[in-house]
Coordinates of C-alpha atoms in Angstrom, one line a residue:
G1 CA -7.5 -26.1 13.9
L2 CA -9.7 -26.9 16.8
M3 CA -12.3 -28.9 14.8
L4 CA -9.6 -31.4 13.5
L5 CA -8.2 -31.7 17.0
T6 CA -11.7 -32.5 18.3
V7 CA -12.2 -35.2 15.7
W8 CA -8.8 -36.6 16.4
E9 CA -9.4 -36.7 20.2
L10 CA -12.8 -38.4 19.7
N11 CA -11.5 -41.0 17.2
K12 CA -7.8 -41.4 18.0
H13 CA -8.2 -45.1 18.7
A14 CA -9.5 -46.0 15.3
K15 CA -6.0 -47.2 14.2
G16 CA -6.3 -46.2 10.6
N17 CA -9.9 -47.1 10.0
S18 CA -12.2 -44.6 8.4
L19 CA -13.6 -42.3 11.0
T20 CA -16.7 -40.2 11.2
E21 CA -17.3 -37.6 8.5
W22 CA -15.3 -34.4 9.4
V23 CA -16.5 -31.8 6.9
E24 CA -17.9 -31.5 3.4
L25 CA -16.0 -29.3 1.1
E26 CA -17.1 -28.4 -2.4
G27 CA -19.3 -31.5 -2.5
K28 CA -16.6 -33.8 -1.3
K29 CA -16.7 -35.5 2.1
L30 CA -13.5 -35.4 4.1
Y31 CA -12.6 -38.0 6.8
A32 CA -9.9 -37.8 9.4
F33 CA -7.8 -40.9 10.0
W34 CA -4.5 -42.0 11.3
V35 CA -1.7 -42.8 8.8
D36 CA 1.8 -44.2 9.2
P37 CA 4.6 -41.6 8.9
T38 CA 5.4 -40.2 5.5
L39 CA 9.0 -39.6 6.7
S40 CA 11.5 -41.9 8.4
F41 CA 14.2 -40.7 10.8
T42 CA 17.5 -42.4 11.7
Q43 CA 19.7 -41.1 14.5
T44 CA 23.2 -40.2 13.2
K45 CA 26.1 -37.8 13.7
V46 CA 26.9 -35.1 11.2
N47 CA 30.0 -32.9 11.6
G48 CA 30.3 -34.2 15.2
R49 CA 26.7 -33.2 16.0
D50 CA 24.0 -35.6 17.2
G51 CA 20.8 -35.5 15.1
Y52 CA 18.7 -37.3 12.6
M53 CA 18.9 -38.3 9.0
V54 CA 15.6 -38.3 7.0
S55 CA 14.3 -40.5 4.3
A56 CA 10.9 -41.6 2.9
G57 CA 8.6 -43.3 5.3
D58 CA 6.1 -46.1 4.7
R59 CA 3.3 -43.8 3.6
I60 CA 5.2 -41.3 1.4
T61 CA 3.1 -42.4 -1.6
I62 CA -0.1 -40.7 -0.2
V63 CA 1.3 -37.2 -0.5
D64 CA 2.7 -35.1 -3.3
E65 CA 4.4 -32.5 -1.1
V66 CA 6.5 -33.2 2.0
T67 CA 8.1 -30.8 4.5
V68 CA 11.1 -32.1 6.4
P69 CA 11.0 -30.7 10.0
D70 CA 14.1 -28.9 11.3
T71 CA 13.9 -31.0 14.5
Y72 CA 12.7 -34.5 15.5
K73 CA 12.4 -35.8 19.0
G74 CA 14.3 -32.7 20.3
L75 CA 17.3 -33.1 18.0
P76 CA 18.1 -31.4 14.7
V77 CA 17.4 -33.0 11.3
L78 CA 20.9 -32.7 9.8
M79 CA 21.0 -35.0 6.8
V80 CA 19.1 -36.2 3.8
A81 CA 20.0 -39.9 3.3
G82 CA 21.3 -41.4 0.1
S83 CA 18.3 -42.5 -2.1
A84 CA 16.1 -40.9 0.5
F85 CA 13.2 -40.4 -1.8
K86 CA 14.2 -42.9 -4.5
N87 CA 11.3 -43.7 -6.9
C88 CA 8.8 -41.5 -5.0
S89 CA 7.2 -40.6 -8.3
N90 CA 4.2 -39.1 -6.6
L91 CA 6.3 -36.2 -5.0
K92 CA 6.0 -32.8 -6.7
V93 CA 7.6 -30.7 -3.9
V94 CA 10.2 -31.4 -1.2
N95 CA 10.7 -28.7 1.4
L96 CA 14.0 -28.9 3.4
P97 CA 15.0 -26.8 6.5
S98 CA 18.0 -24.4 6.2
T99 CA 19.6 -26.4 9.0
I100 CA 20.4 -29.4 6.8
E101 CA 24.2 -29.9 6.9
S102 CA 24.5 -32.8 4.4
I103 CA 22.7 -34.3 1.5
S104 CA 24.1 -37.6 0.4
V105 CA 25.9 -37.8 -2.9
V106 CA 23.9 -40.9 -3.6
D107 CA 21.0 -39.1 -5.4
P108 CA 18.2 -38.7 -2.8
F109 CA 15.7 -37.7 -5.5
E110 CA 16.4 -40.4 -8.1
G111 CA 13.3 -41.6 -9.8
C112 CA 11.2 -38.7 -8.5
T113 CA 9.7 -38.3 -12.0
D114 CA 7.1 -35.7 -11.0
L115 CA 9.4 -33.6 -8.8
E116 CA 9.0 -29.9 -9.7
A117 CA 10.6 -28.1 -6.8
I118 CA 13.2 -28.7 -4.0
N119 CA 12.7 -25.8 -1.6
V120 CA 14.7 -24.8 1.4
Y121 CA 12.8 -22.9 4.0
N122 CA 14.5 -20.5 6.5
V123 CA 14.8 -21.7 10.1
Q124 CA 15.4 -18.8 12.5
G125 CA 18.8 -18.9 14.2
T126 CA 20.5 -21.0 11.5
T127 CA 24.1 -19.8 11.6
T128 CA 25.6 -21.8 8.8
V129 CA 23.4 -22.2 5.7
R130 CA 24.8 -24.9 3.5
Y131 CA 21.8 -25.4 1.2
W132 CA 19.4 -22.9 -0.3
S133 CA 16.9 -22.8 -3.2
E134 CA 15.7 -20.4 -5.8
N135 CA 12.7 -21.2 -8.0
G136 CA 12.7 -24.8 -6.8
V137 CA 16.3 -25.5 -7.7
L138 CA 18.7 -26.7 -4.9
F139 CA 22.1 -24.9 -4.4
F140 CA 25.0 -25.8 -2.1
N141 CA 27.3 -23.3 -0.3
G142 CA 30.0 -25.9 0.7
D143 CA 30.5 -27.6 4.0
N144 CA 31.5 -24.4 5.7
G145 CA 28.5 -22.5 4.3
N146 CA 30.9 -19.8 2.9
S147 CA 32.2 -21.4 -0.3
P148 CA 31.0 -20.1 -3.7
A149 CA 27.7 -21.7 -4.5
S150 CA 27.1 -24.6 -6.8
V151 CA 24.0 -26.0 -8.5
A152 CA 23.2 -29.2 -6.5
A153 CA 20.0 -30.5 -8.1
I154 CA 17.4 -29.5 -10.7
P155 CA 14.1 -31.2 -10.2
V156 CA 13.4 -33.8 -12.9
A157 CA 9.9 -32.5 -13.8
K158 CA 11.1 -28.8 -14.2
T159 CA 10.7 -28.0 -17.8
G160 CA 11.5 -25.2 -20.3
S161 CA 14.5 -22.8 -20.2
Y162 CA 16.5 -22.3 -17.0
R163 CA 18.9 -19.5 -16.2
I164 CA 21.5 -20.3 -13.5
P165 CA 21.7 -17.3 -11.2
D166 CA 24.7 -15.0 -11.3
G167 CA 27.3 -15.8 -8.7
I168 CA 27.1 -19.6 -9.0
V169 CA 30.5 -21.0 -9.7
E170 CA 30.0 -24.7 -10.2
I171 CA 27.5 -27.2 -11.7
T172 CA 27.8 -30.5 -9.9
A173 CA 28.0 -33.8 -11.8
E174 CA 24.5 -35.0 -11.2
A175 CA 22.7 -31.6 -11.1
F176 CA 20.8 -32.1 -14.4
K177 CA 20.4 -35.9 -14.2
G178 CA 17.2 -36.9 -15.9
S179 CA 16.2 -33.2 -16.2
K180 CA 13.5 -32.1 -18.7
I181 CA 15.1 -28.7 -19.0
S182 CA 15.3 -27.8 -22.7
K183 CA 17.8 -24.9 -22.5
V184 CA 20.3 -23.8 -19.8
V185 CA 21.7 -20.3 -19.7
I186 CA 25.1 -20.4 -17.8
P187 CA 26.4 -17.1 -16.3
T188 CA 30.1 -16.2 -16.7
S189 CA 30.5 -16.8 -13.0
V190 CA 30.4 -20.6 -13.6
T191 CA 34.0 -21.7 -13.7
K192 CA 33.6 -25.5 -13.2
I193 CA 31.2 -28.1 -14.7
N194 CA 31.7 -31.6 -13.3

């Protein structure tokens, strides 16, 4: 909290150079420094709404978990770009807001060999939830948010047996692409596998 802010305020002009020691934790010294963004935002329109599309930024390789904000510069983050996180093999967890309206069909998680979870976090006031997650698996409710749900993406590094939740009606074409899942249990509610 306040200690980090103080270090930042005292050293904000260091332009990425190592700064003064901040704290020692379990025998390791931590330093505060400025980094380029881990996410990149491009202004766009989705379903007639002004907002932003997100993709990996220049410094995405320094993190293993990333949380996409629900807004950027006062506008909603509405879309995950095609190939957004392509070959980000360092990523283990991607957290998306429930306000996302579109995820490109051009696999945004291709080459994310260590990806274990794609989570969707709830944003208060979201009226139409198109994407949701359960146990790190991404599901899609259709463009109107009311369609029967489909499996959108299974993280590549997820292993073992996986049971698709009851009520899911479709498994999309690329859902299991590159997956290390050894066994899939499909409920009777699934009527379509692309």
